[in-house]
Short mmCIF file of C-alpha atoms in Angstrom, two decimals:
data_model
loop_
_atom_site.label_atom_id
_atom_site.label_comp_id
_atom_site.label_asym_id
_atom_site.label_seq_id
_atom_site.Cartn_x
_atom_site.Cartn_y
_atom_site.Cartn_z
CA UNK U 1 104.62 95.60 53.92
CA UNK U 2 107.88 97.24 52.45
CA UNK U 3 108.56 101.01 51.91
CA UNK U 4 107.63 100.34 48.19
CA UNK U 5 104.65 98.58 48.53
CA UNK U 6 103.59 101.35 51.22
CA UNK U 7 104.55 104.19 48.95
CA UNK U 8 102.29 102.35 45.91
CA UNK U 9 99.49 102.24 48.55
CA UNK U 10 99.84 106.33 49.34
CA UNK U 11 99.98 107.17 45.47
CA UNK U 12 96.43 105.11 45.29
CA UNK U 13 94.78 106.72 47.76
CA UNK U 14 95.95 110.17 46.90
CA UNK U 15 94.19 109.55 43.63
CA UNK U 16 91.14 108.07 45.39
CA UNK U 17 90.76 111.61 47.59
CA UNK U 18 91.94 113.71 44.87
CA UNK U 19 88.81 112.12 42.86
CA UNK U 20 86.40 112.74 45.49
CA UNK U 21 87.62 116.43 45.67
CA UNK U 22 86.65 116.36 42.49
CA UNK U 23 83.10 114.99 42.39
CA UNK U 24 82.45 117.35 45.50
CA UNK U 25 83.10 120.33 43.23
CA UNK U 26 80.74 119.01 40.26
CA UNK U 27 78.16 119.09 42.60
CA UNK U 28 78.10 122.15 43.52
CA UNK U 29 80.01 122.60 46.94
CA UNK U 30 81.27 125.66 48.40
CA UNK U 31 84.20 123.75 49.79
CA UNK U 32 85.20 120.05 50.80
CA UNK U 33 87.68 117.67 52.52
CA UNK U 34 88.75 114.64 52.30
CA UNK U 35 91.00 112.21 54.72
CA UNK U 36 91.62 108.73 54.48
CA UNK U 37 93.38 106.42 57.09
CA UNK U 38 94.57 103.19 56.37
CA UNK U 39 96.35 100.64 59.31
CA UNK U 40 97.84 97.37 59.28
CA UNK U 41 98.94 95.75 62.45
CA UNK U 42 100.36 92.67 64.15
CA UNK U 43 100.14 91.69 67.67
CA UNK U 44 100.71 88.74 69.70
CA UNK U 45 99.95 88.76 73.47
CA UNK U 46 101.20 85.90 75.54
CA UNK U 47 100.50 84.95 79.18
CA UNK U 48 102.31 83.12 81.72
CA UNK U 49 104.44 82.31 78.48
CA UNK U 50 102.06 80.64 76.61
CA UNK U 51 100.58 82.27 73.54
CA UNK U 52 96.79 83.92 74.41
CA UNK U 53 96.13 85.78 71.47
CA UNK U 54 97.32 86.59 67.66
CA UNK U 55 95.44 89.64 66.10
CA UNK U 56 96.00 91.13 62.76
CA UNK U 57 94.04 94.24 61.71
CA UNK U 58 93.71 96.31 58.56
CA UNK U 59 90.91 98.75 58.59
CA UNK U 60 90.65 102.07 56.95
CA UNK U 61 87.82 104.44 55.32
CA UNK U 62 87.34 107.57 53.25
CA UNK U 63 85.58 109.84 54.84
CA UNK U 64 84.38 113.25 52.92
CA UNK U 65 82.90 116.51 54.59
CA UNK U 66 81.49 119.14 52.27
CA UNK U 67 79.61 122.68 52.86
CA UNK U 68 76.99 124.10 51.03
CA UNK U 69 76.19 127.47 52.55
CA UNK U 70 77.27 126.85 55.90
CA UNK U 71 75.73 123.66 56.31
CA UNK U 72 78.62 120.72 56.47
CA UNK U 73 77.14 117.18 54.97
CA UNK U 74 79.93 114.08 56.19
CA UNK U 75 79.69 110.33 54.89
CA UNK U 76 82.19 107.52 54.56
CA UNK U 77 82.97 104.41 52.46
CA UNK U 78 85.52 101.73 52.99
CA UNK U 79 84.71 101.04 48.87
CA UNK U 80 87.67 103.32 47.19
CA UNK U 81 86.20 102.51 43.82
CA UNK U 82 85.05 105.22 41.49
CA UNK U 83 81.26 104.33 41.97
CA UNK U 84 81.24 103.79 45.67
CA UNK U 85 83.17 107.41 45.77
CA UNK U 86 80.61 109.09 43.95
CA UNK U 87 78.26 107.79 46.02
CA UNK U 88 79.77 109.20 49.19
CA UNK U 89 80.19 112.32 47.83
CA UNK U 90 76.21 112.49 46.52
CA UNK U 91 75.51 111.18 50.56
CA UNK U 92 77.72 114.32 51.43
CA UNK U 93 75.77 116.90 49.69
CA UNK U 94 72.41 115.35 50.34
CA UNK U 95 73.55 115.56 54.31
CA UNK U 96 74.11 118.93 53.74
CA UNK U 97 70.89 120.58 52.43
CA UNK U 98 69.13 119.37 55.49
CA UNK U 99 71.69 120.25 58.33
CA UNK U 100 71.47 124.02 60.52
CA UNK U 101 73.97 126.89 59.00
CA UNK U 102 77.12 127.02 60.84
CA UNK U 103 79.03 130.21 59.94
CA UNK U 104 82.01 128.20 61.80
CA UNK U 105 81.66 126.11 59.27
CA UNK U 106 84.31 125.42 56.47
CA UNK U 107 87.75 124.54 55.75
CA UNK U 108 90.98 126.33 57.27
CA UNK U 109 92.07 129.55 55.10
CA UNK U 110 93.98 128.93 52.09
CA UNK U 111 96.83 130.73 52.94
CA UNK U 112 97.11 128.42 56.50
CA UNK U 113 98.05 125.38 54.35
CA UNK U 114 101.16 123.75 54.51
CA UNK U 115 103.23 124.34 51.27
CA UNK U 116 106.60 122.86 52.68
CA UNK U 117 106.21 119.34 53.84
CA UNK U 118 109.37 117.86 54.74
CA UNK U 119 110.34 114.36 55.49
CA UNK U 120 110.22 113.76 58.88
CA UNK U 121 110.66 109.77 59.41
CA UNK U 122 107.78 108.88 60.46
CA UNK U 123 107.87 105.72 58.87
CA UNK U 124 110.27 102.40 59.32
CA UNK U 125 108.73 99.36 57.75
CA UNK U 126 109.87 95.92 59.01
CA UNK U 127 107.87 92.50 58.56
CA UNK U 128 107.07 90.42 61.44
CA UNK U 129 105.71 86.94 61.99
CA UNK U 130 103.33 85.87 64.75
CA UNK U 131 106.41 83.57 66.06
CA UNK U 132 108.54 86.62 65.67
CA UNK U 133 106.45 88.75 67.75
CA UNK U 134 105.70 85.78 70.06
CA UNK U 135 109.40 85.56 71.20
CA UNK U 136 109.40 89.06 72.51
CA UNK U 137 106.94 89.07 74.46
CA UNK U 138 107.69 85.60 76.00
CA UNK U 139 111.14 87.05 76.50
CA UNK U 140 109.84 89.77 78.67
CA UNK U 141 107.77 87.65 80.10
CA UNK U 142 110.42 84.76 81.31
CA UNK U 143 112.84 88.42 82.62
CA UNK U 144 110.12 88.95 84.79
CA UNK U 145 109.77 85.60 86.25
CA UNK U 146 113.60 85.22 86.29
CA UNK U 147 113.22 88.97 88.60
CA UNK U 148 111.10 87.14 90.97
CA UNK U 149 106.80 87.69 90.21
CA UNK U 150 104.20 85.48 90.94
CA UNK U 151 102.57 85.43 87.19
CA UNK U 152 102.08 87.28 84.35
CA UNK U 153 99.39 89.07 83.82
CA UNK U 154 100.31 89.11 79.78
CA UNK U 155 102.74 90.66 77.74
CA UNK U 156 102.25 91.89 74.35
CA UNK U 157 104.10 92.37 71.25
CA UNK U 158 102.94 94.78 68.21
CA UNK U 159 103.97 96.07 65.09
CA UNK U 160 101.93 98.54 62.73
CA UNK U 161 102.24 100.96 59.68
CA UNK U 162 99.75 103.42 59.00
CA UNK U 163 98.95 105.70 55.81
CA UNK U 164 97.57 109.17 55.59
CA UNK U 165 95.75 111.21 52.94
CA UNK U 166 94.56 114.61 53.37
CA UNK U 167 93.03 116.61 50.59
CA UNK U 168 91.19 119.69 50.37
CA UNK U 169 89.00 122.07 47.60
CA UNK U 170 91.42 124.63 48.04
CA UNK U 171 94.08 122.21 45.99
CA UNK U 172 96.21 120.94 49.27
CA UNK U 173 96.43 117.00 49.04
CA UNK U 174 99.59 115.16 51.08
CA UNK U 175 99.85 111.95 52.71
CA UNK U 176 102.21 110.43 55.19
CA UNK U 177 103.44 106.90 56.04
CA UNK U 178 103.97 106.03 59.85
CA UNK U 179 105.27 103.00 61.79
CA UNK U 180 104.84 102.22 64.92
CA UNK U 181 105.84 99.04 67.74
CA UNK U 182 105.04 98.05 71.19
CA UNK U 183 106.52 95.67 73.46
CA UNK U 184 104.58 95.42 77.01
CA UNK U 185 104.56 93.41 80.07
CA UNK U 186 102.03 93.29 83.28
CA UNK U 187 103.56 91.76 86.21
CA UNK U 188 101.89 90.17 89.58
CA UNK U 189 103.58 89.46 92.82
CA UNK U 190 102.09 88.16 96.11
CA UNK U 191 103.04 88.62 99.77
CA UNK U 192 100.81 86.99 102.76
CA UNK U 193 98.23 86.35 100.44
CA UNK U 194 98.39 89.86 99.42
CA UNK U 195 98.90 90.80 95.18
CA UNK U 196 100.15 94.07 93.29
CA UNK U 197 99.78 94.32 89.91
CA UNK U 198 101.96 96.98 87.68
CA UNK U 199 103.75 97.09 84.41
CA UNK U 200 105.85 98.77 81.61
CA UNK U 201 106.58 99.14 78.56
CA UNK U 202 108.13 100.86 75.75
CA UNK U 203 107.01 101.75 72.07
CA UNK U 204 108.95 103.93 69.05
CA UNK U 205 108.64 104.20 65.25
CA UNK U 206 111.66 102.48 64.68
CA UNK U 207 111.32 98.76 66.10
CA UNK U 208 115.75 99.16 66.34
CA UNK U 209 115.01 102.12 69.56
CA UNK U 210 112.45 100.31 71.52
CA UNK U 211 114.19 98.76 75.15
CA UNK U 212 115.14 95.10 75.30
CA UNK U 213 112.01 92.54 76.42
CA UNK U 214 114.42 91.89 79.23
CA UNK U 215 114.76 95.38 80.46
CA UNK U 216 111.05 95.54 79.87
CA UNK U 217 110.47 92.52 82.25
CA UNK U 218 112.63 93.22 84.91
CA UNK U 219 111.29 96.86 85.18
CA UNK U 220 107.78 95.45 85.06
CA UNK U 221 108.96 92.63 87.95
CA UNK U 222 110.87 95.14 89.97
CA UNK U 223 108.22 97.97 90.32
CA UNK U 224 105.81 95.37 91.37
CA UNK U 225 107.83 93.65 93.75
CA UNK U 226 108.15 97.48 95.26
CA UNK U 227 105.03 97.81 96.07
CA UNK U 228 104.52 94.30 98.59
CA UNK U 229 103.99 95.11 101.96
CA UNK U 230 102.09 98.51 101.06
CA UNK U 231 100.89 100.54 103.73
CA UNK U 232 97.19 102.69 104.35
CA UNK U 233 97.92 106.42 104.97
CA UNK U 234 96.72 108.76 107.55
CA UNK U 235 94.72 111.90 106.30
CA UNK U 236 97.22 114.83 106.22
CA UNK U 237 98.28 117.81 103.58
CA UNK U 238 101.70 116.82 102.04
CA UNK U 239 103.82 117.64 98.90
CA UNK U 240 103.37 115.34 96.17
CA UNK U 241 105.62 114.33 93.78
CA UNK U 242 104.08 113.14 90.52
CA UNK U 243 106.13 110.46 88.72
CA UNK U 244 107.01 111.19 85.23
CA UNK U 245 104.71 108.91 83.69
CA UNK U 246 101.95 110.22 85.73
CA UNK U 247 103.16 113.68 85.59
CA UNK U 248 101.92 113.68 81.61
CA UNK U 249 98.62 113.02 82.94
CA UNK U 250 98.66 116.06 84.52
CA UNK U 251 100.39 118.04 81.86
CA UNK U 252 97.52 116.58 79.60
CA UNK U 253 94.97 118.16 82.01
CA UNK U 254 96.06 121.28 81.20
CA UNK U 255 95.99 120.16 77.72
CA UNK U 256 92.46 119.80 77.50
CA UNK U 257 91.66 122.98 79.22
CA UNK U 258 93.94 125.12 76.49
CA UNK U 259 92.10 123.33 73.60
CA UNK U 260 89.16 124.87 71.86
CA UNK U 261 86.74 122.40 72.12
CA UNK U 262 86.57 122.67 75.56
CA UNK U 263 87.60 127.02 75.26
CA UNK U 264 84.16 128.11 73.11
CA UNK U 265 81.73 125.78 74.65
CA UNK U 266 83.01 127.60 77.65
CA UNK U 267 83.69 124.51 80.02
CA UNK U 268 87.09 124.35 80.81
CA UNK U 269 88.95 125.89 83.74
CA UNK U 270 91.36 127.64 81.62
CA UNK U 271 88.68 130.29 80.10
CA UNK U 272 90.29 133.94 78.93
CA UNK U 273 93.81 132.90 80.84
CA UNK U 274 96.07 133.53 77.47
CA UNK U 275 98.86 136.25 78.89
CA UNK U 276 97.84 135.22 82.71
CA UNK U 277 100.55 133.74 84.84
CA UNK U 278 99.37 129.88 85.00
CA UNK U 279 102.69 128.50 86.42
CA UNK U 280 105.58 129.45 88.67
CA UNK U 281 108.35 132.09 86.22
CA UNK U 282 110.55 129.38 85.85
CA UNK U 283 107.86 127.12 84.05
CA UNK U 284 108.33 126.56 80.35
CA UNK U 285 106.09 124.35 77.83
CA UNK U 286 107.66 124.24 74.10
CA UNK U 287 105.91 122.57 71.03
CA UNK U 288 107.76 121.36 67.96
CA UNK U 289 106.19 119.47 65.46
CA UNK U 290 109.31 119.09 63.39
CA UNK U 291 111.39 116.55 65.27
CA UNK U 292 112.82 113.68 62.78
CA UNK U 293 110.83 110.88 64.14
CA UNK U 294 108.82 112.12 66.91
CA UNK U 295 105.87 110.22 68.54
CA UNK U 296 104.15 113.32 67.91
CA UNK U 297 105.99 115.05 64.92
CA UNK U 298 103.57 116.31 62.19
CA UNK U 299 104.52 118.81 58.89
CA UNK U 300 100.20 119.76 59.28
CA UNK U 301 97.21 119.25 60.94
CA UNK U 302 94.59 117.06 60.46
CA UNK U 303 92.88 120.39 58.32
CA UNK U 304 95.93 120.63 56.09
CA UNK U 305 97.44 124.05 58.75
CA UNK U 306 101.22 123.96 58.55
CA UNK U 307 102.29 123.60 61.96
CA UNK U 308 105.28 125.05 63.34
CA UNK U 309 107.52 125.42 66.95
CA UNK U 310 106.28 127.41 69.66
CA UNK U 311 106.46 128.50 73.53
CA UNK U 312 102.90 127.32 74.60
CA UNK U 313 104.02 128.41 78.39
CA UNK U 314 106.76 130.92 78.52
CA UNK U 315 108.32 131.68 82.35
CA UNK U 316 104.74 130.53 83.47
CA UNK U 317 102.40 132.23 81.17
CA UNK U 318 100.33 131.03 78.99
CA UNK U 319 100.68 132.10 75.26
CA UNK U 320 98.24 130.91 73.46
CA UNK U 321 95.34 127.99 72.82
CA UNK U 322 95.38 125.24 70.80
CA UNK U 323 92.98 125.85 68.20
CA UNK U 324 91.31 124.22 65.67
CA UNK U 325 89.68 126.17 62.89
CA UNK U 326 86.08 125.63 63.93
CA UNK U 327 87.05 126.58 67.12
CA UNK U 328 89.09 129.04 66.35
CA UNK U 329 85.57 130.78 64.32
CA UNK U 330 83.64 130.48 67.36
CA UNK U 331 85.92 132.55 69.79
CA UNK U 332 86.80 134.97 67.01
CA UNK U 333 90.26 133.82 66.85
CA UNK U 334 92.80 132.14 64.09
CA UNK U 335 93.41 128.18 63.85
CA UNK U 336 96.52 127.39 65.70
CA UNK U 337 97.19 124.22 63.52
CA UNK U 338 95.98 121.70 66.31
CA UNK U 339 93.46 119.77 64.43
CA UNK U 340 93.71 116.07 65.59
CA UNK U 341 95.87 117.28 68.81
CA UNK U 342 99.46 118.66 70.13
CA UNK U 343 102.80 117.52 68.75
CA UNK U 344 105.99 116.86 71.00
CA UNK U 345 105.71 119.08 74.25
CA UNK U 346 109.10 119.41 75.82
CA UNK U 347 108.85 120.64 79.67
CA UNK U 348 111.82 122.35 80.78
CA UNK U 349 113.31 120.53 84.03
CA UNK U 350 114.70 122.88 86.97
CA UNK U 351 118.06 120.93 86.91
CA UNK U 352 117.85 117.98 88.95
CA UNK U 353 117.67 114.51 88.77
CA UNK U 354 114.72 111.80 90.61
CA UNK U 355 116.93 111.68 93.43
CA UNK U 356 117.76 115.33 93.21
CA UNK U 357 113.58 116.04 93.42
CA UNK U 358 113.20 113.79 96.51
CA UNK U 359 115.78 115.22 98.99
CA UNK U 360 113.84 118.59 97.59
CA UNK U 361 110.35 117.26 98.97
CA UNK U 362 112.14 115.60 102.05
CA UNK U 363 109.00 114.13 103.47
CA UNK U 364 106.05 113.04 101.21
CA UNK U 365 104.43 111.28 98.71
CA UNK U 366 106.01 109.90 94.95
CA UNK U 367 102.53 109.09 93.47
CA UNK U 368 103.39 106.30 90.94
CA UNK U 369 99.54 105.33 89.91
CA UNK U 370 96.30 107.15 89.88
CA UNK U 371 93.17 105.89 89.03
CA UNK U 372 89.12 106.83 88.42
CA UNK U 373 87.74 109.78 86.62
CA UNK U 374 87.76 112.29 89.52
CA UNK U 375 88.62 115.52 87.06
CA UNK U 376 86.80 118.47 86.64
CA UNK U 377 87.83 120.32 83.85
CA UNK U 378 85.18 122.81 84.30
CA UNK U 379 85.90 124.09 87.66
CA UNK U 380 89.55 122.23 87.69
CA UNK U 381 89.06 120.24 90.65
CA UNK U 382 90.77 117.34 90.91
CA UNK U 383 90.70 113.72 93.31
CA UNK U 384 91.61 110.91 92.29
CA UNK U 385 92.50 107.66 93.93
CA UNK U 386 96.31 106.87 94.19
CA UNK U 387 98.93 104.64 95.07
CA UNK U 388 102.85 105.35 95.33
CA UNK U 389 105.97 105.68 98.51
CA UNK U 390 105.98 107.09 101.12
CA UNK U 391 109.13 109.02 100.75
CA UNK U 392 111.42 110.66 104.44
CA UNK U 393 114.32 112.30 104.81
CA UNK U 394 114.35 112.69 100.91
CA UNK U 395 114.51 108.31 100.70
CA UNK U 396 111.97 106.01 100.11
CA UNK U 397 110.93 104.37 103.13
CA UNK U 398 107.95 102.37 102.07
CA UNK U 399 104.91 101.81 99.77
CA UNK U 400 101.91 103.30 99.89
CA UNK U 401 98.10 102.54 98.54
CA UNK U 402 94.35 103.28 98.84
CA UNK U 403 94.84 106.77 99.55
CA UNK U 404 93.20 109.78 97.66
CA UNK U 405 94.92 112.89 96.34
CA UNK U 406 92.89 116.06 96.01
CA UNK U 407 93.15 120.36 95.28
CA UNK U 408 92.52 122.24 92.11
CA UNK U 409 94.53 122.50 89.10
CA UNK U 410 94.71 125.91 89.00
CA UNK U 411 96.37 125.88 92.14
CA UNK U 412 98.79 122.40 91.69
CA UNK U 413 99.76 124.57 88.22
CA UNK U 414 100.61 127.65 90.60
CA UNK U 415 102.00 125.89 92.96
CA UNK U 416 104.63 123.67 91.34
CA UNK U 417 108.11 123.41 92.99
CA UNK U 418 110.19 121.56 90.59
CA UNK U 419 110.62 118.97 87.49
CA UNK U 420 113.50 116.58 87.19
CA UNK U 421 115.27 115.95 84.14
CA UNK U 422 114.87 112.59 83.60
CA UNK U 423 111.87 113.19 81.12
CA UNK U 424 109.51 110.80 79.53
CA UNK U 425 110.42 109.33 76.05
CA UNK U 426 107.40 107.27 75.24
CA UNK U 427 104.80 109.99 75.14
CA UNK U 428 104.53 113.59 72.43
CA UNK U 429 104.43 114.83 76.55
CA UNK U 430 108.00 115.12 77.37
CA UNK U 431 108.35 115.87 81.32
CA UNK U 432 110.04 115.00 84.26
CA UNK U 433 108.37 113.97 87.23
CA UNK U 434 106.65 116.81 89.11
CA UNK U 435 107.00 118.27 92.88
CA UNK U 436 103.61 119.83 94.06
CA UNK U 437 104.12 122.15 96.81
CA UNK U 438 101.59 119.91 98.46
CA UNK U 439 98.06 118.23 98.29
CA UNK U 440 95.22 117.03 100.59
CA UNK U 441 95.90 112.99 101.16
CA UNK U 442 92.62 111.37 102.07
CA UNK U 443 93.40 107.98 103.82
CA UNK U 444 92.57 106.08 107.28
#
């Protein structure tokens, strides 16, 4: 779909929410909102380069929420015509009359809303075939064999634009346009009858800045080839470096225990911490939802909040939440503009590079995978299965798997030793990879 035909789309829809705004008021509401999403994709996944599967998806709905004195009624219709509209909105308000009073309840204050929306090229539209898409991925696909792997355990190819409406009873309606494309590859290799399986991948908004399918490929082929010949650990307490792509797992953690869903229903690990010193002095955490072109760039919330830059973590302590304005009602507090999640977090590095970070640990562990569900984010405990290098002498020596990592988060957080400055691109979580002081390694 072109830029024009996109921009046609978002005028249509901002009439379609604008109109339910409307029907919501002749009814009677106190207040209502109104969001619609609309996606169109393309993806082609091949494997052991022959094509497995073509998918094209366009899905999208209206959804409405009204209140009616404190009570919030919620429906949806994938109809956008005038009838099926009023007939959401009359679901809405029925909904409502029979629902508990929340005085949480309601839309962010007027004054929150965003009233300078800027372009922040989000979107760039390009056309693809299945055949188009097709060669990509069988291009990554053929680097990796050409790098040396057993098979292919699929690569995939995708490509799709998105479109935005937000409107609101206190006369805020916007919409956005967003692209976005993938290019993956999941390689296996085999020694002594022995298999590893790992991947990469890139993504962007603008097809021209993802990586090549051959550097794709080969990356995917070479970190799997790493990994033959891995090795069972012996139980011991050693430092832990987190790489980068696992390190925003752990910087989402934290995340989730700063947020207010989590804050008012009083289950995170994180409770009453804002001004407490989370992190080492030299640990910094800046949000800016500005960037031209971000993964995670945003003018407002999903609420219609103007968001804007600021120090979540400054030298190690913790500035504020990330509130929504529900939330933000239930602890007594004001809506941070986090509706529908962060932006791009940039983690300042302490000024050295991967190799830099592992002649700092010397001897331990660069965790390169982690896997199962073992995180508490009520008590912040955290053990989790893991695989990675063992690492001497500041060098990798060899590769490591089956092995568990365990401590708290509150204490990994304090006890942090350094982040290198080679920081993650494909995620709104921009970090390095992370140096724990150390950790509890569960193995033979």
């Amino acid at each position: 779909m072109s830029q024009q035909e996109l921009t046609q789309q978002l005028e249509r829809l901002k009439v379609a929410v604008a109109d339910a705004v409307e029907q919501a008021k002749k009814l009677g509401a106190d207040q209502a909102e109104v969001a619609i999403s609309r996606q169109q994709g393309l993806s082609v996944g091949t494997r052991n380069r022959e094509v497995e599967t073509v998918e094209f998806n366009q899905d999208g709905a209206l959804g409405i929420s009204l209140y009616l004195n404190g009570c919030k009624g919620t429906s949806s219709t994938s109809d956008l015509s005038p009838e099926a509209i009023k007939q959401a909105v009359g679901a809405a308000f029925s909904i409502a009359k029979y629902t508990q009073a929340d005085k949480a309840n309601g839309l962010a204050d007027a004054e929150l809303m965003a009233t300078d929306v800027p372009d922040l090229d989000l979107c760039h539209p390009r056309n693809f075939t299945p055949a188009e898409l097709e060669a990509l991925a069988l291009r990554a696909e053929t680097a990796a064999f050409d790098a040396g792997i057993s098979q292919s355990d699929g690569a995939n190819a995708s490509a799709h634009t998105g479109i935005k409406v937000y409107g609101n009873s206190h006369g805020f309606l916007h919409g956005k346009l967003t692209s976005r494309y993938g290019l993956s590859m999941v390689a296996i290799a085999e020694q002594d009858g022995r298999m590893q399986r790992d991947y990469d991948y890139t993504s962007a908004r603008n097809f021209d800045e993802l990586w090549t399918p051959e550097r794709v490929g080969s990356k995917a082929a070479e970190k799997v080839n790493s990994r033959l010949g891995a090795r069972k650990l012996d139980t011991q307490t050693l430092p832990v470096v987190f790489d980068r792509e696992i390190a925003t797992g752990l910087i989402g953690h934290f995340i989730h225990g700063i947020s207010g869903g989590a804050l008012y229903r009083k289950s995170s690990f994180l409770l009453d911490k804002v001004g407490k010193q989370l992190f080492p002095s030299w640990f910094q955490a800046h949000e800016n939802p500005l960037i031209k072109g971000g993964l995670g760039s945003a003018a407002y919330d999903s609420e219609g909040v103007a968001t804007k830059a600021a120090d979540i973590v400054k030298d190690g302590v913790l500035q504020q939440y990330l509130l929504t304005s529900y939330s933000a009602r239930k602890m007594g507090m004001q809506t941070t503009g986090h509706a529908g999640g962060i932006y791009n977090w940039h983690i300042a590095d302490t000024g050295v590079d991967f190799d830099g970070i592992l002649k700092q640990m010397d001897r331990g562990i660069l965790v390169t995978e982690v896997m199962g569900q073992g995180v508490n984010t009520v008590n912040g405990d955290y053990s989790r299965g893991a695989a990675g290098f063992y690492v001497e002498n500041g060098q990798i020596q060899y590769p490591v798997e089956e092995f568990t990592i365990a401590g708290n988060l509150k204490d990994m957080y304090a006890n942090l030793v350094a982040i290198d400055n080679q920081r993650e691109t494909r995620s709104s979580i921009g970090t390095g990879a992370i140096l724990l002081e150390s950790m509890k390694i569960a193995g033979n």
